[in-house]
Structure formats: structure tokens, C-alpha cells
Coordinates of C-alpha atoms in Angstrom, one line a residue:
M1241 CA 94.3 -49.8 -103.3
T1242 CA 95.5 -46.3 -104.1
A1243 CA 97.7 -44.5 -101.5
V1244 CA 98.6 -40.8 -101.7
V1245 CA 101.6 -39.6 -99.6
V1246 CA 101.6 -35.9 -98.8
G1247 CA 105.2 -34.7 -98.5
A1248 CA 108.4 -36.3 -99.9
G1249 CA 110.5 -36.2 -96.8
V1250 CA 112.5 -39.4 -95.9
G1251 CA 109.6 -40.8 -93.9
G1252 CA 107.2 -40.2 -96.8
I1253 CA 109.5 -41.7 -99.4
C1254 CA 110.2 -44.8 -97.2
A1255 CA 106.5 -45.2 -96.6
A1256 CA 105.8 -45.0 -100.3
I1257 CA 108.4 -47.6 -101.1
R1258 CA 106.9 -50.0 -98.5
L1259 CA 103.4 -49.4 -99.7
A1260 CA 104.2 -49.9 -103.3
A1261 CA 106.1 -53.2 -102.4
Q1262 CA 102.9 -54.3 -100.6
G1263 CA 100.9 -53.9 -103.9
H1264 CA 99.4 -50.4 -103.5
T1265 CA 99.4 -47.8 -106.2
V1266 CA 101.3 -44.9 -104.7
E1267 CA 101.6 -41.2 -105.7
V1268 CA 103.6 -38.7 -103.7
F1269 CA 102.9 -35.0 -103.8
E1270 CA 105.6 -32.5 -102.6
R1271 CA 104.9 -28.8 -102.5
N1272 CA 108.6 -27.9 -102.7
G1273 CA 110.5 -28.2 -106.0
V1274 CA 112.7 -30.9 -104.7
A1275 CA 112.1 -34.1 -102.6
G1276 CA 113.8 -35.0 -99.4
G1277 CA 112.3 -32.7 -96.8
K1278 CA 115.0 -31.9 -94.2
L1279 CA 117.4 -34.2 -95.9
A1280 CA 118.7 -31.4 -98.0
T1281 CA 121.9 -30.1 -99.5
Y1282 CA 123.2 -26.7 -100.6
E1283 CA 125.7 -26.4 -103.4
R1284 CA 127.6 -23.4 -104.6
E1285 CA 131.0 -22.7 -106.3
G1286 CA 132.2 -26.3 -105.8
F1287 CA 131.2 -26.5 -102.2
T1288 CA 128.5 -29.0 -101.0
F1289 CA 126.8 -28.8 -97.6
D1290 CA 124.4 -31.2 -96.0
I1291 CA 122.0 -28.7 -94.4
G1292 CA 119.8 -31.3 -92.6
P1293 CA 121.0 -34.6 -91.2
S1294 CA 124.8 -34.9 -91.3
L1295 CA 125.2 -38.4 -89.8
L1296 CA 123.8 -41.8 -90.7
T1297 CA 123.1 -44.3 -87.9
L1298 CA 121.5 -47.7 -88.0
P1299 CA 121.9 -48.0 -91.8
Q1300 CA 120.3 -51.4 -91.7
L1301 CA 116.9 -49.6 -91.4
F1302 CA 117.5 -48.2 -94.9
D1303 CA 118.8 -51.5 -96.1
D1304 CA 115.5 -53.1 -95.1
V1305 CA 113.6 -50.5 -97.2
L1306 CA 115.9 -50.9 -100.2
Q1307 CA 115.6 -54.7 -100.2
L1308 CA 111.9 -54.2 -100.9
A1309 CA 112.9 -52.5 -104.1
G1310 CA 115.3 -55.4 -105.1
T1311 CA 118.6 -53.8 -104.0
R1312 CA 120.9 -53.3 -101.0
L1313 CA 122.3 -50.3 -99.4
D1314 CA 125.9 -51.4 -99.8
A1315 CA 125.3 -52.0 -103.5
E1316 CA 124.1 -48.4 -104.0
L1317 CA 126.3 -46.4 -101.7
E1318 CA 129.8 -46.5 -100.4
L1319 CA 129.5 -46.1 -96.6
L1320 CA 132.4 -45.0 -94.4
R1321 CA 132.3 -45.9 -90.7
L1322 CA 133.8 -42.8 -89.1
D1323 CA 136.6 -43.0 -86.6
P1324 CA 136.7 -40.8 -84.6
Q1325 CA 133.0 -40.4 -84.5
F1326 CA 133.2 -37.0 -82.7
R1327 CA 135.8 -34.7 -81.4
Y1328 CA 134.6 -32.9 -78.3
R1329 CA 136.3 -29.7 -77.0
F1330 CA 135.5 -28.4 -73.6
A1331 CA 135.5 -24.8 -72.2
D1332 CA 138.6 -25.4 -70.1
G1333 CA 140.6 -26.2 -73.2
S1334 CA 140.6 -30.0 -72.8
R1335 CA 139.3 -32.4 -75.5
V1336 CA 138.4 -36.0 -76.1
D1337 CA 137.8 -38.1 -79.2
I1338 CA 135.0 -40.6 -79.2
A1339 CA 136.5 -43.4 -81.2
D1340 CA 134.6 -46.1 -83.1
D1341 CA 135.7 -48.6 -80.4
P1342 CA 134.4 -48.6 -76.8
T1343 CA 137.7 -49.8 -75.4
R1344 CA 139.6 -46.9 -77.0
V1345 CA 137.0 -44.5 -75.8
A1346 CA 137.3 -45.8 -72.2
A1347 CA 141.1 -45.4 -72.4
A1348 CA 140.7 -41.8 -73.7
L1349 CA 138.3 -41.0 -70.9
D1350 CA 140.6 -42.4 -68.3
E1351 CA 143.3 -40.0 -69.6
L1352 CA 140.8 -37.1 -69.3
T1353 CA 139.8 -38.0 -65.8
P1354 CA 140.9 -41.2 -63.9
G1355 CA 138.2 -43.8 -63.4
A1356 CA 136.0 -42.4 -66.2
G1357 CA 136.8 -45.3 -68.5
S1358 CA 135.1 -48.0 -66.3
A1359 CA 132.2 -45.6 -65.7
W1360 CA 131.8 -45.3 -69.5
E1361 CA 131.8 -49.1 -69.9
R1362 CA 129.1 -49.4 -67.2
F1363 CA 127.1 -46.6 -68.8
L1364 CA 127.3 -48.3 -72.2
E1365 CA 126.1 -51.5 -70.7
R1366 CA 123.1 -49.7 -69.3
S1367 CA 122.6 -47.9 -72.6
G1368 CA 122.5 -51.2 -74.5
E1369 CA 119.8 -52.5 -72.1
I1370 CA 117.7 -49.5 -72.7
W1371 CA 118.1 -49.8 -76.5
S1372 CA 117.1 -53.5 -76.4
I1373 CA 113.9 -52.7 -74.6
S1374 CA 113.1 -49.7 -76.7
E1375 CA 113.4 -51.7 -79.9
R1376 CA 110.9 -54.3 -78.9
T1377 CA 108.5 -51.8 -77.2
F1378 CA 108.6 -48.2 -78.1
L1379 CA 109.7 -48.7 -81.7
A1380 CA 107.8 -51.9 -82.4
G1381 CA 104.5 -50.3 -83.3
P1382 CA 102.2 -47.3 -82.9
M1383 CA 101.9 -45.6 -79.6
T1384 CA 98.5 -44.5 -78.6
S1385 CA 98.9 -44.7 -74.8
P1386 CA 101.2 -46.1 -72.0
V1387 CA 99.1 -49.2 -72.3
D1388 CA 100.7 -49.9 -75.7
L1389 CA 104.1 -49.7 -74.2
A1390 CA 103.2 -51.9 -71.3
A1391 CA 101.7 -54.5 -73.5
R1392 CA 105.0 -55.0 -75.3
M1393 CA 107.1 -55.3 -72.2
R1394 CA 108.2 -58.7 -71.0
S1395 CA 108.0 -57.9 -67.3
P1396 CA 107.2 -54.9 -65.1
L1397 CA 111.0 -54.6 -64.6
D1398 CA 111.2 -53.3 -68.2
L1399 CA 109.6 -50.1 -67.0
V1400 CA 112.5 -49.6 -64.6
R1401 CA 115.2 -50.6 -67.0
I1402 CA 114.0 -48.2 -69.7
D1403 CA 114.9 -45.4 -67.3
G1404 CA 112.1 -43.1 -68.2
N1405 CA 111.5 -41.7 -64.7
R1406 CA 114.6 -39.6 -64.4
T1407 CA 116.2 -37.1 -66.7
L1408 CA 119.2 -37.7 -69.0
A1409 CA 121.1 -35.1 -66.9
A1410 CA 120.3 -37.1 -63.7
A1411 CA 121.5 -40.3 -65.3
A1412 CA 124.8 -38.6 -66.4
S1413 CA 125.3 -37.2 -62.9
A1414 CA 124.9 -40.6 -61.4
A1415 CA 127.3 -42.2 -63.9
F1416 CA 130.1 -39.6 -64.0
D1417 CA 131.8 -37.3 -61.5
D1418 CA 133.4 -35.1 -64.1
P1419 CA 131.1 -32.3 -65.2
R1420 CA 132.6 -32.4 -68.7
L1421 CA 131.4 -35.9 -69.2
R1422 CA 128.0 -35.0 -67.9
Q1423 CA 127.8 -32.3 -70.4
L1424 CA 128.9 -34.7 -73.2
I1425 CA 126.1 -37.2 -72.2
G1426 CA 123.6 -34.3 -72.1
R1427 CA 124.3 -33.6 -75.8
Y1428 CA 122.4 -36.7 -76.8
A1429 CA 119.2 -34.9 -75.8
T1430 CA 119.8 -32.4 -78.6
Y1431 CA 119.5 -35.3 -81.1
S1432 CA 115.7 -34.8 -80.6
G1433 CA 115.8 -31.1 -80.0
S1434 CA 115.4 -31.5 -76.3
S1435 CA 117.0 -30.5 -73.0
P1436 CA 119.0 -33.1 -71.0
F1437 CA 117.5 -31.5 -67.8
R1438 CA 113.9 -32.4 -69.0
A1439 CA 114.3 -35.3 -71.4
P1440 CA 114.1 -38.8 -70.0
A1441 CA 117.2 -40.9 -69.4
T1442 CA 115.8 -43.3 -72.0
L1443 CA 117.8 -41.2 -74.5
A1444 CA 120.9 -42.7 -73.0
C1445 CA 120.5 -45.5 -75.5
I1446 CA 122.0 -43.3 -78.2
P1447 CA 125.7 -43.7 -77.3
F1448 CA 125.2 -47.5 -77.4
I1449 CA 123.7 -47.2 -80.9
E1450 CA 126.7 -45.1 -82.1
Q1451 CA 129.4 -47.2 -80.4
H1452 CA 128.0 -50.6 -81.4
H1453 CA 126.3 -49.8 -84.8
G1454 CA 128.7 -47.1 -85.9
C1455 CA 128.4 -43.5 -87.2
W1456 CA 128.4 -43.6 -91.0
Y1457 CA 129.0 -41.2 -93.8
P1458 CA 127.9 -42.0 -97.4
L1459 CA 130.5 -40.9 -99.9
G1460 CA 129.0 -38.0 -101.8
G1461 CA 127.2 -36.7 -98.8
L1462 CA 123.8 -37.4 -97.2
G1463 CA 122.2 -36.3 -100.4
A1464 CA 123.5 -39.5 -102.0
L1465 CA 121.2 -41.4 -99.6
L1466 CA 118.3 -39.4 -100.9
D1467 CA 119.2 -40.2 -104.5
V1468 CA 119.2 -43.9 -103.7
L1469 CA 115.8 -43.7 -102.0
L1470 CA 114.3 -41.8 -104.9
S1471 CA 115.7 -44.4 -107.4
A1472 CA 114.2 -47.2 -105.3
A1473 CA 110.8 -45.5 -105.2
Q1474 CA 110.8 -45.2 -108.9
R1475 CA 111.8 -48.8 -109.3
V1476 CA 108.8 -50.0 -107.4
G1477 CA 106.4 -47.8 -109.3
V1478 CA 106.0 -44.8 -107.0
R1479 CA 105.0 -41.7 -108.9
L1480 CA 106.5 -38.5 -107.4
H1481 CA 105.1 -35.1 -108.1
T1482 CA 107.2 -32.1 -106.9
G1483 CA 106.0 -28.5 -107.0
R1484 CA 102.5 -29.7 -106.3
E1485 CA 100.9 -28.7 -103.0
V1486 CA 98.2 -30.5 -101.2
V1487 CA 95.8 -28.0 -99.6
E1488 CA 93.2 -30.4 -98.3
V1489 CA 92.8 -34.0 -97.2
C1490 CA 89.3 -34.8 -98.4
Q1491 CA 87.0 -36.9 -96.2
R1492 CA 83.4 -38.1 -96.0
S1493 CA 81.7 -39.6 -92.9
G1494 CA 85.0 -39.9 -91.1
R1495 CA 86.9 -41.6 -93.9
V1496 CA 89.5 -40.2 -96.3
E1497 CA 88.5 -40.0 -100.0
G1498 CA 91.7 -38.4 -101.3
V1499 CA 93.4 -35.0 -101.5
R1500 CA 92.8 -31.6 -103.2
L1501 CA 95.8 -29.8 -104.8
A1502 CA 96.4 -26.1 -104.8
D1503 CA 95.3 -25.9 -108.5
G1504 CA 92.0 -27.5 -107.6
E1505 CA 92.7 -31.0 -108.9
R1506 CA 91.3 -33.8 -106.7
I1507 CA 93.2 -37.0 -106.4
A1508 CA 91.1 -40.0 -105.2
A1509 CA 92.8 -42.3 -102.6
D1510 CA 91.8 -45.1 -100.3
V1511 CA 94.7 -44.2 -98.0
V1512 CA 96.4 -40.9 -97.3
V1513 CA 99.8 -40.8 -95.5
A1514 CA 100.7 -37.4 -94.2
N1515 CA 104.4 -36.7 -94.2
V1516 CA 103.9 -33.1 -93.0
D1517 CA 104.1 -31.4 -89.7
A1518 CA 101.2 -32.7 -87.6
A1519 CA 100.2 -29.2 -86.5
H1520 CA 99.9 -28.1 -90.2
L1521 CA 97.9 -31.3 -91.0
Y1522 CA 95.4 -30.8 -88.2
R1523 CA 95.1 -27.0 -88.6
D1524 CA 95.1 -26.6 -92.4
L1525 CA 94.7 -29.8 -94.3
V1526 CA 92.1 -31.6 -92.3
P1527 CA 91.0 -29.4 -89.3
R1528 CA 90.8 -31.3 -86.1
P1529 CA 90.6 -28.9 -83.1
R1530 CA 91.0 -31.7 -80.5
Q1531 CA 94.2 -33.0 -82.1
L1532 CA 95.5 -29.5 -82.7
R1533 CA 95.0 -28.6 -79.0
R1534 CA 97.0 -31.7 -78.0
I1535 CA 99.9 -30.7 -80.2
D1536 CA 99.8 -27.1 -78.9
R1537 CA 100.2 -28.4 -75.4
T1538 CA 103.4 -30.2 -76.3
D1539 CA 106.8 -28.5 -76.4
P1540 CA 108.2 -28.1 -80.0
S1541 CA 111.8 -29.2 -80.4
T1542 CA 114.5 -26.7 -80.7
S1543 CA 115.2 -24.9 -84.0
G1544 CA 118.6 -24.0 -85.1
L1545 CA 120.9 -21.3 -86.6
I1546 CA 122.8 -22.9 -89.5
V1547 CA 125.8 -21.2 -91.1
C1548 CA 127.5 -22.8 -94.0
V1549 CA 131.0 -21.4 -94.5
A1550 CA 133.0 -22.0 -97.7
A1551 CA 136.4 -21.9 -96.0
R1552 CA 139.6 -21.4 -98.1
G1553 CA 142.5 -23.4 -96.8
T1554 CA 142.5 -26.2 -94.2
T1555 CA 142.3 -26.3 -90.5
P1556 CA 144.7 -28.4 -88.4
D1557 CA 143.4 -30.9 -85.9
L1558 CA 139.9 -31.1 -87.4
A1559 CA 137.6 -34.1 -87.4
H1560 CA 134.5 -34.8 -89.5
H1561 CA 132.2 -34.0 -86.6
N1562 CA 133.3 -31.5 -84.0
V1563 CA 131.6 -30.0 -80.9
W1564 CA 132.8 -27.0 -78.9
F1565 CA 130.9 -27.0 -75.6
S1566 CA 129.7 -23.9 -73.8
P1567 CA 131.1 -23.2 -70.3
D1568 CA 127.7 -23.6 -68.7
D1569 CA 125.3 -26.2 -70.1
R1570 CA 122.6 -25.5 -67.5
A1571 CA 122.5 -21.8 -68.3
E1572 CA 122.6 -22.6 -72.0
F1573 CA 119.5 -24.8 -71.8
A1574 CA 117.7 -22.5 -69.4
A1575 CA 118.1 -19.7 -71.9
L1576 CA 116.6 -22.0 -74.7
E1577 CA 113.6 -22.8 -72.5
A1578 CA 113.1 -19.1 -71.8
G1579 CA 113.0 -18.4 -75.6
R1580 CA 116.4 -16.7 -76.0
L1581 CA 119.9 -17.5 -76.9
A1582 CA 122.5 -17.9 -74.1
D1583 CA 125.5 -15.6 -73.9
D1584 CA 127.7 -18.6 -74.5
V1585 CA 126.5 -21.5 -76.6
T1586 CA 127.7 -24.9 -77.8
V1587 CA 128.8 -25.0 -81.4
Y1588 CA 128.6 -28.1 -83.6
A1589 CA 130.6 -28.2 -86.8
C1590 CA 130.4 -30.9 -89.5
V1591 CA 133.2 -30.6 -92.0
S1592 CA 132.6 -33.5 -94.4
S1593 CA 135.5 -32.5 -96.7
V1594 CA 137.8 -33.9 -94.0
T1595 CA 136.5 -37.4 -95.1
D1596 CA 135.2 -36.7 -98.6
P1597 CA 137.3 -34.3 -100.7
T1598 CA 134.5 -34.1 -103.3
Q1599 CA 132.6 -31.8 -101.0
A1600 CA 134.9 -28.8 -101.4
P1601 CA 137.4 -27.6 -103.9
P1602 CA 141.0 -28.9 -103.4
G1603 CA 142.6 -27.5 -100.3
D1604 CA 139.3 -26.0 -99.0
E1605 CA 136.7 -26.9 -96.4
N1606 CA 132.9 -27.0 -96.2
W1607 CA 132.0 -25.9 -92.7
F1608 CA 128.4 -26.6 -91.5
L1609 CA 127.8 -24.9 -88.2
L1610 CA 124.7 -25.5 -86.1
I1611 CA 123.7 -23.7 -82.9
N1612 CA 120.5 -24.7 -81.1
T1613 CA 118.0 -21.9 -80.9
P1614 CA 114.5 -21.6 -79.4
P1615 CA 111.7 -22.3 -82.0
G1616 CA 110.2 -19.1 -83.3
I1617 CA 113.0 -16.8 -82.3
G1618 CA 113.5 -13.9 -84.8
L1619 CA 117.1 -13.6 -86.0
D1620 CA 118.6 -11.1 -88.4
R1621 CA 120.5 -13.1 -90.9
T1622 CA 123.6 -10.9 -91.2
A1623 CA 123.9 -10.3 -87.4
A1624 CA 123.3 -14.0 -86.7
T1625 CA 126.1 -15.0 -89.1
R1626 CA 128.6 -12.7 -87.4
W1627 CA 127.5 -13.9 -83.9
A1628 CA 127.8 -17.6 -84.8
L1629 CA 131.3 -17.2 -86.2
D1630 CA 132.3 -15.2 -83.1
Q1631 CA 130.9 -17.9 -80.9
L1632 CA 133.1 -20.4 -82.6
V1633 CA 136.2 -18.3 -81.9
R1634 CA 135.1 -17.7 -78.3
R1635 CA 134.9 -21.5 -77.8
G1636 CA 138.4 -21.9 -79.1
G1637 CA 137.6 -22.7 -82.7
P1638 CA 139.2 -21.2 -85.8
D1639 CA 138.4 -17.7 -87.1
L1640 CA 136.7 -18.4 -90.4
V1641 CA 135.8 -14.8 -91.2
Q1642 CA 138.9 -14.0 -93.3
R1643 CA 138.9 -17.5 -94.9
A1644 CA 135.2 -17.4 -96.0
A1645 CA 134.7 -17.3 -99.8
F1646 CA 131.0 -17.0 -98.9
T1647 CA 128.5 -17.9 -96.2
H1648 CA 125.0 -19.2 -96.4
T1649 CA 122.8 -18.8 -93.3
I1650 CA 119.5 -20.5 -92.4
V1651 CA 117.5 -19.0 -89.6
P1652 CA 114.4 -20.5 -87.8
S1653 CA 112.0 -18.6 -89.9
D1654 CA 113.5 -20.2 -93.0
L1655 CA 112.8 -23.6 -91.6
A1656 CA 109.3 -22.7 -90.6
A1657 CA 108.5 -21.4 -94.1
R1658 CA 110.1 -24.4 -95.9
Y1659 CA 108.7 -27.1 -93.8
R1660 CA 105.7 -25.5 -92.1
A1661 CA 107.2 -26.6 -88.8
R1662 CA 106.2 -24.8 -85.6
G1663 CA 108.7 -22.0 -85.1
G1664 CA 111.1 -23.8 -87.4
S1665 CA 111.4 -26.7 -84.9
I1666 CA 113.7 -29.2 -86.5
Y1667 CA 112.5 -32.4 -84.9
G1668 CA 108.8 -31.8 -84.5
T1669 CA 107.8 -32.4 -80.8
S1670 CA 110.6 -32.5 -78.3
S1671 CA 111.3 -35.3 -75.8
N1672 CA 111.0 -33.0 -72.8
G1673 CA 109.0 -34.6 -70.0
R1674 CA 108.3 -38.1 -69.0
R1675 CA 105.1 -38.3 -71.0
A1676 CA 106.5 -36.7 -74.2
A1677 CA 106.6 -40.0 -76.0
F1678 CA 102.8 -40.5 -75.5
A1679 CA 102.0 -36.8 -76.3
R1680 CA 103.6 -37.0 -79.7
P1681 CA 100.9 -37.2 -82.5
R1682 CA 99.9 -40.7 -83.3
N1683 CA 100.7 -42.6 -86.6
V1684 CA 97.0 -43.7 -86.9
S1685 CA 94.7 -40.7 -87.2
P1686 CA 91.1 -40.6 -85.9
I1687 CA 90.1 -40.2 -89.5
E1688 CA 89.9 -43.7 -91.1
G1689 CA 92.4 -44.1 -93.8
L1690 CA 94.7 -41.2 -92.7
Y1691 CA 98.1 -42.0 -91.3
L1692 CA 101.1 -39.9 -90.1
V1693 CA 104.8 -40.4 -90.7
G1694 CA 107.8 -38.2 -90.1
G1695 CA 109.5 -36.4 -87.3
S1696 CA 106.4 -34.8 -85.9
S1697 CA 104.7 -38.1 -85.2
H1698 CA 105.7 -41.3 -83.3
P1699 CA 108.5 -42.2 -82.8
G1700 CA 110.0 -38.8 -83.5
G1701 CA 112.7 -36.9 -85.5
G1702 CA 115.9 -38.1 -87.0
L1703 CA 116.7 -40.4 -89.9
P1704 CA 116.3 -43.7 -88.0
M1705 CA 113.0 -42.6 -86.3
V1706 CA 111.3 -41.4 -89.4
T1707 CA 112.3 -44.5 -91.3
T1708 CA 110.8 -46.5 -88.4
S1709 CA 107.6 -44.5 -88.6
A1710 CA 107.3 -45.5 -92.2
R1711 CA 107.6 -49.2 -91.3
I1712 CA 105.0 -48.8 -88.5
V1713 CA 102.5 -47.1 -90.9
A1714 CA 103.0 -49.6 -93.7
D1715 CA 102.4 -52.4 -91.2
E1716 CA 99.2 -50.7 -90.0
I1717 CA 97.9 -50.3 -93.6
G1718 CA 98.9 -53.8 -94.6
P1719 CA 99.2 -55.3 -98.1
A1720 CA 96.8 -54.3 -100.9
P1721 CA 93.8 -56.7 -101.2
R1722 CA 94.3 -59.3 -103.9
M1723 CA 92.0 -58.8 -106.9
P1724 CA 89.7 -61.8 -107.6
A1725 CA 90.9 -64.1 -110.3

């Protein structure tokens, strides 16, 4: 069978590898000049910035894919398990490191606020239970309705244990008395571009994943992971075409026949896997008003203001991953939901040169700043750059203005144009609301032979989720039929 993958993001590449390993003939068409989708880098004057994902979790998911191509992740990349995982700074001037060790984290939290250590241990135990259930239910296959989830549960109690009926903020408030720790837990909602005041407490599984499976950095940056995936795809016979845009998914009588490219060429296919934003798929490539209306009713994830700063010199007391929290998280998320920026925002900074000196010239730093923004907000690039750097200073971070050899800023309209994502939403559909998981576009399209992978479809955005979506889709398609002898 011939399979065409539309879009060479991580989900599309992993799906292509899996399908080729199952005996399919696979071609991938990517409209941009480079593969990788949101797994992207920016290089200039000896500085390298990961401008998409900046953290690798659950690396075993990628190892599973690479084994299909006859190799292993640890044979292709040198992975470093980060310790500390994150350095958090609060508005009152206090700070805490999240170490790569739950016991040390508990001790650090007890120093921050007495009794928080035992609360953390209880929270992690609950977090691990949620993750265990999620793995065998939510992540085990396609999700077309709550019935799918219920069918994979071992008992009705799983519905309670997965903690989907209260918000992440409510779970944090029940677990911790200190508002700083509630704000810290709420940050895990932003991993899917969501609000802790609306997203389900199921997202509390994330700290368990990070604490027990590690936060990893591949030497050479996240772009090195993309290189490994592309090499594996080539090894199993996947043909990648960059700079070639698919403008139509061709169908007849409710079944795909292939795709049409912008230059008019038609590529026949038995199966089409769409690694594009689902709204773009159902609006432009294969118009389906019903599916498009369902997507329009969902909340897109947050977008982001990204500022890359090539900083001369070094900063004391800096970690690889740093967060400066706003003084009022409720006001911050309320502003995001209202479609505007808050007066005071949380600033995330990844400075990978702290770990990997190859990412900046000797003695310098590569600052990647990310501030969550509403999708679709219009930002002036120059003014937004100044504002972001000022926000970092207001939160107690360093003043990078005089140290900047250059800056490179990405605003939501850039993300919308490059990825055709609604308003530049980074993670597709948000996790806001109890039914968000079921409202997300399905992996199996109503059109026979058309499948969806990537952040805008089940199970959502982020490297582990899009890799999981590739496995779900490949399992649904199955091995290529054997040719008769």
C-alpha cells in the first residue's frame, strides 16, 4: 500500500517511520523548506536556539520508533538527565529548585514552607496513579467518545482516580496551603497551552512523569533529535519532499485517492495521514463543514511571544530551565482568556548553553524566552521585544538589553503563518474543560483512508503526545497486505 503523509512535523515523521516499517510505501510532503514542524531551531552568529520544544520527556517513546528503523535512541544521541529540572522564582523573591529526585524536592519544599515536603510526596503518589490510568486508557488508542475511555478502564473507580471532574487549580489548592506551590502546580496546564483554572486535574500526572522518568536534553539541542528521526526515516525507505505543498486531499465516494500538490501534480495513495492543523485540513484540504464546526467550538491553545537573546557574558545563579512567576496567576490567566496580555506575566527562560556550551560562543548565553499569549493577538515585534525583556527584569531576572548581541522575536502571527495554526496556537486545541479530550479532532477521519496525527488531534500537543498519536494511527492502519507469492 502507498501512504502519503502531509506535513513533516514530529508526528508525521514518526508515523512515516512506523508505516514504512509495516511494509507501506511512504512519501512525506512538507510545504516549508525544512522538516520538523514546531521542532525547530534558529542559528545565527554562533548562537543556536531551540524555538519549539526545549525539553524531552519520555524518551522511550522515541526509542520505540527508532528500534523499528534498526537503531536505538542512546546509540544516536547523548542524552543528559537534567538536575535541577527547573528553577522556579516567585514574586516575593523566594525560589525553589525542582531536583531530579523526589526526596530532594520534598526537602527543598519543606525549607520553603514547613510541611510542603510530605504534601509533595502525597501529590506525586496521586500523580503516578493518574499517569498509570492515562497510559492504559486515554493514550492507548483513538478517542471518539467517552465510551472509548470507559471501555479501557478496569473499574468505574478509574473514572474517579483519573481526576477529570475538578480543575488542576482545585487539585493544587487541595494539596498545598502555600499559594506559591499552587502556582507552581498550575504551570503544568501551560504544557498543553491551557489554564489551570479550567483544565482538568488529570494534568497532574505531568510532575510524576518528570520526576520518575526525567527531564532530558540531547547534546546538540532538540534539533539533534530531529536529525536522528529524519535519518531513521530515510533508513526505512521514507521519501521526504520539502518545499512541496499539498493543496487538496483527493477523494471519491468517501474514500481517499491521494493528494494534489500546489504545482498541480497528483500523487495517488491508498492512505493519507494529515500532520497539519485539523482546522486547515477540514477547511482547505478536504472541506468538511461538520468537522470544522466542531473544531471552531473548541478553545485553541495559547500562543506565545518568543524572544531569542544572544547574550554576551554569563549570568550567575542560572539553570537550564528557569521560570519567573507573575505575582497573580489568576489575573494572568483571566487576561489570557479575555484575549489580552496581563500587566504582569510569567516568564519562562531556557538557556541551554548552561548545559551545552556548543549552543553559544564561549562565555556567552543563548536565552530563549517564552511568554504565553492569547491566540490571534496582534503584537508589534519591536515593542513586544522591549516589553518581554522588561517583564523579565520586573520579575527579578537579569537586564539583557545591554548584553544582547542581537534578538530574534517570534509573534503569534508568525506561528500562524508558518504552521497554519489557529491564531498561532502552539498546541492545537487546549485542554480547557472536562470534555476537552473528547472534543479534540479524532485520529480516524470520517473519510475512509484519511488519518490525523500531531498536536491538533488526539491525544494533543507536545513531543510525547504527537509521538503517541503516530503510534495510534499506525496501529489503526495496520501492516501492508502481503503480496501473493
